[in-house]
Amino acid sequence: MRAKREAAVADGEVHIAEKLCYDIIDQYESLLDQVIIKSSTLAGAGNENEVMDQVRKEYHNAVPPVLEQQRTRQGKLRNRCEEDIKKMIALREKVEEVEAATAVKVQSEREASDKVLVANGERIQTVFVKMAELEQELEQLERERHREIQKRLSEKDKDEHRKAEYAKFCSTLEVHLTPLERTIKNADLMAHACDVFEELINSGFTEIGDDLHERGKLLKDVKLESHKEHVEVFRAVLLELGEIIYRKERMIEELDKKIQQAHVQQELLAETFNPNARKFGEMKKSLLASRDELEEDVEELKKRAEVALTRFRPTEIALNEAGVSFIHPVTEQEHHTTAMRAKMIEFKAMVAGHNKGSSALMDGIEQLQGELAAARTEIDSANADTTGMVSRAIPMIRASNKVRLGADN
């Protein structure tokens, strides 16, 4: 499209050239909007990545205390269970000792009781022989025997009760011993599970952290490339805007001269009441209207340049922080305007009759053009890192536009 514009300028088709300038500016501004949207999206992705990394760190740091608390809790539970088992075993040994002593005592008492009963039976036999004489003694012996039997029945009842309590104690001990042993095993399994879970969490969060770190680096690189694209597009927009503003300001200057000439002609003719004064008055009004339209166009173009410059400032800061060297597009646009002015001065000098090699003015202009060309070479060298990015990004931008338009439809 630039080639078409240059061809139109060369052919003198200024209206077509102006329309092509506006088309070029519109395309570059559209491309600039896409680049800024891309930069904003990448910035959002970078912030999201940082938030995910922060959440990962918080959860990673929160897991070890919970696992340590679980280990401590299970350890305390295991210690209590072991202490209870030791106490129950000691109590069982003590009860067994008491039971053995009691059984020996009961056996000895039973043997003594048997001896007493045997002796009593023998004496009863003797008493029966001597019943008449020993009736009172028999009654006494019967009472003694009754007391002994009552005592033995009472002791028998106590012994059976003791055996029942001992059996119940052993049963209760077995019932509680099994859950305690199972609790110890569960505590050991829980501690092992905590270790395995901690290792799994550490491994998972480490991999997530590495992935987020790599993703952050990639997003930073892509965002830097997007800023470079922004520089190139903004440079093209600003150069186009600067060129068309320069041309329209030149048109305003030419119109000012024509307005002044028309005004002088009108005044001269009006002084002699020449009817042609009206024609120059209408011409002046038409020229003034055209001048106002051009000034409005120039003001609008300058506002568009200001908007583009304001949107470029975040990219400028980001590139300066990244250490990317480039010539500011405003400086480049000023250099481009100076080159155009030098070209126009050369044309005017040639029209005035000055020739190269025979005029000091032409020599000065040629020297200025050489300096501008050298400066242009330096600018292109400084902008090497931010040139050619758009040509690589345009296919991706067009593809994203197609996808977005397809989604909207």
Short mmCIF file of C-alpha atoms in Angstrom, two decimals:
data_model
loop_
_atom_site.label_atom_id
_atom_site.label_comp_id
_atom_site.label_asym_id
_atom_site.label_seq_id
_atom_site.Cartn_x
_atom_site.Cartn_y
_atom_site.Cartn_z
CA MET A 1 0.00 0.00 0.00
CA ARG A 2 2.94 2.32 0.65
CA ALA A 3 4.19 1.58 -2.86
CA LYS A 4 0.76 2.56 -4.23
CA ARG A 5 0.84 5.78 -2.23
CA GLU A 6 4.35 6.64 -3.50
CA ALA A 7 3.21 5.89 -7.05
CA ALA A 8 0.15 8.13 -6.59
CA VAL A 9 2.37 10.94 -5.27
CA ALA A 10 4.74 10.47 -8.22
CA ASP A 11 1.76 10.65 -10.63
CA GLY A 12 0.38 13.74 -8.93
CA GLU A 13 -2.77 11.94 -7.67
CA VAL A 14 -2.70 13.74 -4.31
CA HIS A 15 -6.27 12.82 -3.36
CA ILE A 16 -5.56 9.14 -3.91
CA ALA A 17 -2.27 9.49 -2.02
CA GLU A 18 -4.03 11.17 0.90
CA LYS A 19 -6.69 8.45 1.00
CA LEU A 20 -3.98 5.77 0.95
CA CYS A 21 -2.19 7.57 3.83
CA TYR A 22 -5.38 7.39 5.91
CA ASP A 23 -5.84 3.71 4.97
CA ILE A 24 -2.25 2.95 6.03
CA ILE A 25 -2.77 4.78 9.34
CA ASP A 26 -6.04 2.91 10.00
CA GLN A 27 -4.35 -0.44 9.32
CA TYR A 28 -1.41 0.39 11.58
CA GLU A 29 -3.72 1.61 14.36
CA SER A 30 -5.74 -1.61 14.07
CA LEU A 31 -2.49 -3.60 14.26
CA LEU A 32 -1.41 -1.44 17.21
CA ASP A 33 -4.66 -2.26 19.04
CA GLN A 34 -4.03 -5.99 18.48
CA VAL A 35 -0.47 -5.68 19.80
CA ILE A 36 -1.67 -3.81 22.92
CA ILE A 37 -4.41 -6.42 23.52
CA LYS A 38 -1.76 -9.12 23.18
CA SER A 39 0.49 -7.33 25.71
CA SER A 40 -2.44 -6.95 28.15
CA THR A 41 -3.34 -10.64 27.77
CA LEU A 42 0.26 -11.67 28.40
CA ALA A 43 0.43 -9.36 31.44
CA GLY A 44 -2.76 -10.97 32.80
CA ALA A 45 -1.32 -14.43 32.19
CA GLY A 46 1.87 -13.41 34.00
CA ASN A 47 -0.12 -12.13 37.00
CA GLU A 48 -2.19 -15.33 37.04
CA ASN A 49 1.01 -17.37 36.96
CA GLU A 50 2.39 -15.39 39.93
CA VAL A 51 -0.88 -15.90 41.87
CA MET A 52 -0.77 -19.65 41.18
CA ASP A 53 2.86 -19.77 42.30
CA GLN A 54 1.95 -17.87 45.51
CA VAL A 55 -0.98 -20.25 46.21
CA ARG A 56 1.32 -23.20 45.58
CA LYS A 57 3.86 -21.83 48.06
CA GLU A 58 1.16 -21.16 50.71
CA TYR A 59 -0.28 -24.70 50.45
CA HIS A 60 3.18 -26.21 50.32
CA ASN A 61 4.19 -24.34 53.47
CA ALA A 62 0.89 -25.23 55.20
CA VAL A 63 1.17 -29.02 54.69
CA PRO A 64 4.30 -29.83 56.81
CA PRO A 65 2.86 -28.35 60.07
CA VAL A 66 -0.34 -30.39 59.61
CA LEU A 67 1.65 -33.56 58.98
CA GLU A 68 3.90 -32.84 61.94
CA GLN A 69 0.84 -32.28 64.13
CA GLN A 70 -0.60 -35.60 62.91
CA ARG A 71 2.68 -37.39 63.64
CA THR A 72 2.79 -35.90 67.15
CA ARG A 73 -0.81 -36.86 67.80
CA GLN A 74 -0.33 -40.45 66.60
CA GLY A 75 2.91 -40.73 68.59
CA LYS A 76 1.16 -39.58 71.79
CA LEU A 77 -1.70 -42.01 71.14
CA ARG A 78 0.77 -44.85 70.59
CA ASN A 79 2.64 -44.01 73.80
CA ARG A 80 -0.60 -43.94 75.81
CA CYS A 81 -1.64 -47.29 74.37
CA GLU A 82 1.74 -48.83 75.20
CA GLU A 83 1.57 -47.45 78.74
CA ASP A 84 -1.98 -48.85 79.18
CA ILE A 85 -0.82 -52.26 77.93
CA LYS A 86 2.11 -52.23 80.37
CA LYS A 87 -0.22 -51.27 83.25
CA MET A 88 -2.72 -53.98 82.30
CA ILE A 89 0.02 -56.64 82.05
CA ALA A 90 1.43 -55.57 85.45
CA LEU A 91 -2.08 -55.60 86.95
CA ARG A 92 -2.69 -59.04 85.46
CA GLU A 93 0.54 -60.40 86.95
CA LYS A 94 -0.36 -58.92 90.33
CA VAL A 95 -3.89 -60.40 90.17
CA GLU A 96 -2.47 -63.77 89.14
CA GLU A 97 -0.12 -63.69 92.14
CA VAL A 98 -3.03 -62.82 94.44
CA GLU A 99 -5.15 -65.53 92.80
CA ALA A 100 -2.42 -68.14 93.31
CA ALA A 101 -1.95 -67.13 96.95
CA THR A 102 -5.70 -67.17 97.52
CA ALA A 103 -6.05 -70.59 95.88
CA VAL A 104 -3.29 -71.99 98.11
CA LYS A 105 -4.92 -70.45 101.15
CA VAL A 106 -8.35 -71.88 100.21
CA GLN A 107 -6.82 -75.32 99.60
CA SER A 108 -5.08 -75.28 102.93
CA GLU A 109 -8.24 -74.12 104.67
CA ARG A 110 -10.18 -76.83 102.87
CA GLU A 111 -7.73 -79.46 103.99
CA ALA A 112 -7.93 -78.17 107.54
CA SER A 113 -11.73 -78.20 107.26
CA ASP A 114 -11.60 -81.81 106.00
CA LYS A 115 -9.50 -82.75 108.99
CA VAL A 116 -11.96 -81.04 111.30
CA LEU A 117 -14.88 -82.86 109.67
CA VAL A 118 -13.09 -86.20 109.91
CA ALA A 119 -12.33 -85.60 113.53
CA ASN A 120 -15.87 -84.45 114.10
CA GLY A 121 -17.21 -87.62 112.47
CA GLU A 122 -15.06 -89.75 114.69
CA ARG A 123 -16.21 -87.91 117.73
CA ILE A 124 -19.83 -88.25 116.58
CA GLN A 125 -19.37 -91.99 116.44
CA THR A 126 -18.00 -91.85 119.92
CA VAL A 127 -20.86 -89.64 120.99
CA PHE A 128 -23.40 -92.03 119.51
CA VAL A 129 -21.91 -94.78 121.68
CA LYS A 130 -22.08 -92.44 124.60
CA MET A 131 -25.28 -90.73 123.46
CA ALA A 132 -26.97 -90.83 126.67
CA GLU A 133 -24.12 -89.33 128.53
CA LEU A 134 -22.98 -87.02 125.75
CA GLU A 135 -26.28 -85.62 124.40
CA GLN A 136 -25.38 -82.13 125.42
CA GLU A 137 -21.94 -82.52 123.86
CA LEU A 138 -23.64 -83.81 120.65
CA GLU A 139 -25.80 -80.73 120.43
CA GLN A 140 -22.72 -78.60 120.88
CA LEU A 141 -20.88 -80.54 118.21
CA GLU A 142 -23.89 -80.26 115.90
CA ARG A 143 -23.93 -76.52 116.36
CA GLU A 144 -20.18 -76.43 115.73
CA ARG A 145 -20.63 -78.52 112.62
CA HIS A 146 -23.47 -76.26 111.40
CA ARG A 147 -21.28 -73.18 111.83
CA GLU A 148 -18.43 -74.87 110.00
CA ILE A 149 -20.70 -75.88 107.10
CA GLN A 150 -22.18 -72.36 106.92
CA LYS A 151 -18.65 -70.97 106.89
CA ARG A 152 -17.60 -73.39 104.17
CA LEU A 153 -20.69 -72.57 102.05
CA SER A 154 -19.97 -68.86 102.45
CA GLU A 155 -16.34 -69.36 101.50
CA LYS A 156 -17.41 -71.52 98.54
CA ASP A 157 -19.75 -68.77 97.37
CA LYS A 158 -16.94 -66.20 97.71
CA ASP A 159 -14.56 -68.50 95.83
CA GLU A 160 -17.02 -68.94 92.94
CA HIS A 161 -17.63 -65.21 92.87
CA ARG A 162 -13.88 -64.60 92.84
CA LYS A 163 -13.39 -67.06 89.97
CA ALA A 164 -16.21 -65.39 88.01
CA GLU A 165 -14.67 -61.96 88.57
CA TYR A 166 -11.24 -63.28 87.55
CA ALA A 167 -12.67 -64.80 84.35
CA LYS A 168 -14.52 -61.55 83.59
CA PHE A 169 -11.33 -59.55 84.22
CA CYS A 170 -9.32 -61.77 81.84
CA SER A 171 -12.08 -61.49 79.21
CA THR A 172 -12.22 -57.69 79.57
CA LEU A 173 -8.44 -57.52 79.38
CA GLU A 174 -8.45 -59.53 76.15
CA VAL A 175 -11.24 -57.35 74.71
CA HIS A 176 -9.31 -54.11 75.41
CA LEU A 177 -5.90 -55.51 74.52
CA THR A 178 -6.84 -56.29 70.89
CA PRO A 179 -8.14 -52.75 70.05
CA LEU A 180 -5.09 -51.21 71.70
CA GLU A 181 -2.75 -53.32 69.59
CA ARG A 182 -4.83 -52.48 66.51
CA THR A 183 -4.63 -48.76 67.43
CA ILE A 184 -0.83 -49.00 67.62
CA LYS A 185 -0.73 -50.60 64.18
CA ASN A 186 -3.08 -47.92 62.79
CA ALA A 187 -0.90 -45.20 64.33
CA ASP A 188 2.18 -46.70 62.66
CA LEU A 189 0.32 -46.91 59.34
CA MET A 190 -0.88 -43.32 59.72
CA ALA A 191 2.66 -42.10 60.42
CA HIS A 192 3.92 -43.97 57.35
CA ALA A 193 1.04 -42.57 55.28
CA CYS A 194 1.95 -39.05 56.47
CA ASP A 195 5.54 -39.57 55.33
CA VAL A 196 4.43 -40.88 51.93
CA PHE A 197 1.86 -38.09 51.57
CA GLU A 198 4.43 -35.46 52.51
CA GLU A 199 6.86 -36.83 49.92
CA LEU A 200 4.08 -36.84 47.30
CA ILE A 201 3.04 -33.27 48.14
CA ASN A 202 6.62 -31.99 48.10
CA SER A 203 7.22 -33.66 44.74
CA GLY A 204 3.94 -32.37 43.28
CA PHE A 205 4.38 -28.80 44.50
CA THR A 206 8.00 -28.79 43.34
CA GLU A 207 6.95 -29.87 39.85
CA ILE A 208 4.15 -27.28 39.85
CA GLY A 209 6.62 -24.61 40.98
CA ASP A 210 9.08 -25.56 38.25
CA ASP A 211 6.31 -25.53 35.66
CA LEU A 212 5.05 -22.13 36.84
CA HIS A 213 8.60 -20.80 36.83
CA GLU A 214 9.14 -21.95 33.25
CA ARG A 215 5.74 -20.59 32.28
CA GLY A 216 6.58 -17.23 33.87
CA LYS A 217 9.87 -17.04 31.98
CA LEU A 218 8.11 -17.90 28.72
CA LEU A 219 5.41 -15.28 29.35
CA LYS A 220 8.06 -12.65 30.08
CA ASP A 221 9.87 -13.47 26.83
CA VAL A 222 6.65 -13.43 24.82
CA LYS A 223 5.58 -10.18 26.48
CA LEU A 224 8.95 -8.62 25.62
CA GLU A 225 8.47 -9.71 21.99
CA SER A 226 5.00 -8.14 22.09
CA HIS A 227 6.50 -4.86 23.33
CA LYS A 228 9.01 -4.98 20.47
CA GLU A 229 6.10 -5.45 18.06
CA HIS A 230 4.39 -2.49 19.71
CA VAL A 231 7.50 -0.35 19.06
CA GLU A 232 7.58 -1.27 15.40
CA VAL A 233 3.86 -0.69 14.85
CA PHE A 234 3.88 2.56 16.82
CA ARG A 235 6.93 3.72 14.81
CA ALA A 236 5.06 3.06 11.53
CA VAL A 237 1.88 4.79 12.79
CA LEU A 238 3.80 7.81 14.02
CA LEU A 239 5.80 8.11 10.78
CA GLU A 240 2.62 7.96 8.70
CA LEU A 241 0.84 10.47 10.94
CA GLY A 242 3.87 12.76 10.94
CA GLU A 243 4.18 12.66 7.17
CA ILE A 244 0.53 13.41 6.51
CA ILE A 245 0.51 16.14 9.20
CA TYR A 246 3.59 17.69 7.56
CA ARG A 247 1.91 17.60 4.13
CA LYS A 248 -1.33 19.12 5.43
CA GLU A 249 0.56 21.85 7.31
CA ARG A 250 2.37 22.63 4.06
CA MET A 251 -1.05 22.80 2.37
CA ILE A 252 -2.19 25.22 5.10
CA GLU A 253 0.86 27.39 4.43
CA GLU A 254 0.08 27.42 0.71
CA LEU A 255 -3.57 28.25 1.44
CA ASP A 256 -2.45 31.12 3.69
CA LYS A 257 -0.48 32.56 0.78
CA LYS A 258 -3.45 32.14 -1.56
CA ILE A 259 -5.80 33.71 1.02
CA GLN A 260 -3.43 36.65 1.38
CA GLN A 261 -3.24 37.09 -2.39
CA ALA A 262 -7.02 36.87 -2.74
CA HIS A 263 -7.44 39.43 0.05
CA VAL A 264 -5.01 41.84 -1.61
CA GLN A 265 -6.78 41.45 -4.97
CA GLN A 266 -10.15 41.97 -3.30
CA GLU A 267 -8.99 45.16 -1.57
CA LEU A 268 -7.43 46.56 -4.75
CA LEU A 269 -10.55 45.87 -6.81
CA ALA A 270 -12.89 47.09 -4.12
CA GLU A 271 -11.02 50.41 -4.00
CA THR A 272 -12.07 51.04 -7.64
CA PHE A 273 -15.51 49.42 -7.24
CA ASN A 274 -14.56 46.68 -9.67
CA PRO A 275 -17.26 43.92 -9.78
CA ASN A 276 -14.53 41.29 -9.89
CA ALA A 277 -13.87 42.04 -6.19
CA ARG A 278 -16.81 39.76 -5.36
CA LYS A 279 -15.17 36.84 -7.16
CA PHE A 280 -12.01 37.22 -5.04
CA GLY A 281 -14.14 37.55 -1.88
CA GLU A 282 -15.88 34.28 -2.64
CA MET A 283 -12.51 32.72 -3.45
CA LYS A 284 -11.17 33.90 -0.06
CA LYS A 285 -14.20 32.43 1.73
CA SER A 286 -13.71 29.10 -0.07
CA LEU A 287 -10.01 29.10 0.78
CA LEU A 288 -10.74 29.94 4.44
CA ALA A 289 -13.26 27.04 4.61
CA SER A 290 -10.68 24.70 3.10
CA ARG A 291 -8.09 25.96 5.60
CA ASP A 292 -10.46 25.31 8.52
CA GLU A 293 -11.07 21.77 7.27
CA LEU A 294 -7.33 21.17 6.97
CA GLU A 295 -6.72 22.54 10.49
CA GLU A 296 -9.44 20.20 11.82
CA ASP A 297 -7.77 17.28 10.01
CA VAL A 298 -4.37 18.23 11.42
CA GLU A 299 -5.80 18.58 14.94
CA GLU A 300 -7.49 15.17 14.66
CA LEU A 301 -4.27 13.57 13.40
CA LYS A 302 -2.29 15.13 16.26
CA LYS A 303 -4.83 13.80 18.77
CA ARG A 304 -4.48 10.33 17.26
CA ALA A 305 -0.71 10.63 17.59
CA GLU A 306 -1.09 11.71 21.25
CA VAL A 307 -3.35 8.73 21.97
CA ALA A 308 -0.85 6.36 20.36
CA LEU A 309 2.00 7.97 22.35
CA THR A 310 0.07 7.61 25.63
CA ARG A 311 -0.59 3.93 24.92
CA PHE A 312 3.09 3.46 24.07
CA ARG A 313 4.45 4.68 27.44
CA PRO A 314 4.01 1.30 29.31
CA THR A 315 5.87 -0.44 26.48
CA GLU A 316 8.63 2.17 26.62
CA ILE A 317 9.07 1.60 30.38
CA ALA A 318 9.06 -2.21 29.94
CA LEU A 319 11.70 -2.10 27.17
CA ASN A 320 13.92 0.25 29.18
CA GLU A 321 13.70 -2.09 32.18
CA ALA A 322 14.56 -5.06 29.92
CA GLY A 323 17.59 -3.20 28.51
CA VAL A 324 16.35 -3.24 24.89
CA SER A 325 17.98 -0.42 22.92
CA PHE A 326 15.85 1.55 20.44
CA ILE A 327 15.40 5.06 19.16
CA HIS A 328 12.17 6.60 20.38
CA PRO A 329 9.66 6.79 17.50
CA VAL A 330 9.04 10.48 18.28
CA THR A 331 12.74 11.21 17.66
CA GLU A 332 12.63 9.10 14.51
CA GLN A 333 9.52 10.93 13.32
CA GLU A 334 11.24 14.29 13.91
CA HIS A 335 14.24 13.04 11.89
CA HIS A 336 11.86 11.90 9.11
CA THR A 337 10.18 15.35 9.06
CA THR A 338 13.60 17.05 8.87
CA ALA A 339 14.53 14.82 5.91
CA MET A 340 11.29 15.76 4.14
CA ARG A 341 11.93 19.47 4.78
CA ALA A 342 15.47 19.12 3.38
CA LYS A 343 14.04 17.43 0.28
CA MET A 344 11.52 20.25 -0.21
CA ILE A 345 14.29 22.88 0.22
CA GLU A 346 16.33 21.07 -2.43
CA PHE A 347 13.39 21.14 -4.85
CA LYS A 348 12.80 24.85 -4.21
CA ALA A 349 16.50 25.60 -4.72
CA MET A 350 16.45 23.70 -8.01
CA VAL A 351 13.37 25.65 -9.11
CA ALA A 352 15.17 28.88 -8.14
CA GLY A 353 18.01 27.96 -10.50
CA HIS A 354 20.59 26.57 -8.12
CA ASN A 355 22.58 23.58 -9.40
CA LYS A 356 24.68 21.00 -7.61
CA GLY A 357 28.39 21.79 -7.54
CA SER A 358 27.92 25.41 -8.56
CA SER A 359 25.94 26.74 -5.60
CA ALA A 360 26.88 27.00 -1.94
CA LEU A 361 23.21 26.49 -1.01
CA MET A 362 23.02 23.21 -2.93
CA ASP A 363 26.32 22.09 -1.40
CA GLY A 364 24.94 22.80 2.09
CA ILE A 365 21.74 20.96 1.27
CA GLU A 366 23.71 17.99 -0.05
CA GLN A 367 25.86 17.96 3.11
CA LEU A 368 22.70 18.07 5.26
CA GLN A 369 21.20 15.19 3.32
CA GLY A 370 24.40 13.18 3.84
CA GLU A 371 24.23 13.81 7.58
CA LEU A 372 20.55 12.81 7.62
CA ALA A 373 21.35 9.60 5.70
CA ALA A 374 24.11 8.75 8.20
CA ALA A 375 21.73 9.44 11.06
CA ARG A 376 19.12 7.24 9.34
CA THR A 377 21.68 4.41 9.20
CA GLU A 378 22.44 4.83 12.91
CA ILE A 379 18.73 4.81 13.74
CA ASP A 380 18.16 1.62 11.72
CA SER A 381 21.11 -0.01 13.50
CA ALA A 382 19.80 1.02 16.93
CA ASN A 383 16.32 -0.28 16.04
CA ALA A 384 17.59 -3.67 14.84
CA ASP A 385 16.19 -5.43 17.96
CA THR A 386 12.70 -3.95 17.41
CA THR A 387 12.45 -4.35 13.63
CA GLY A 388 10.82 -7.20 11.72
CA MET A 389 8.71 -8.37 14.69
CA VAL A 390 5.37 -7.46 13.08
CA SER A 391 6.00 -9.48 9.91
CA ARG A 392 6.38 -12.58 12.11
CA ALA A 393 3.42 -11.71 14.34
CA ILE A 394 0.91 -10.73 11.58
CA PRO A 395 -0.06 -14.37 10.70
CA MET A 396 -0.75 -15.14 14.38
CA ILE A 397 -2.75 -11.90 14.81
CA ARG A 398 -4.80 -12.61 11.68
CA ALA A 399 -5.46 -16.17 12.86
CA SER A 400 -6.59 -14.92 16.30
CA ASN A 401 -8.88 -12.36 14.58
CA LYS A 402 -10.45 -15.12 12.47
CA VAL A 403 -11.03 -17.25 15.58
CA ARG A 404 -12.49 -14.27 17.46
CA LEU A 405 -14.77 -13.29 14.55
CA GLY A 406 -15.87 -16.92 14.19
CA ALA A 407 -16.71 -17.03 17.92
CA ASP A 408 -18.67 -13.75 17.66
CA ASN A 409 -20.66 -15.09 14.73
#
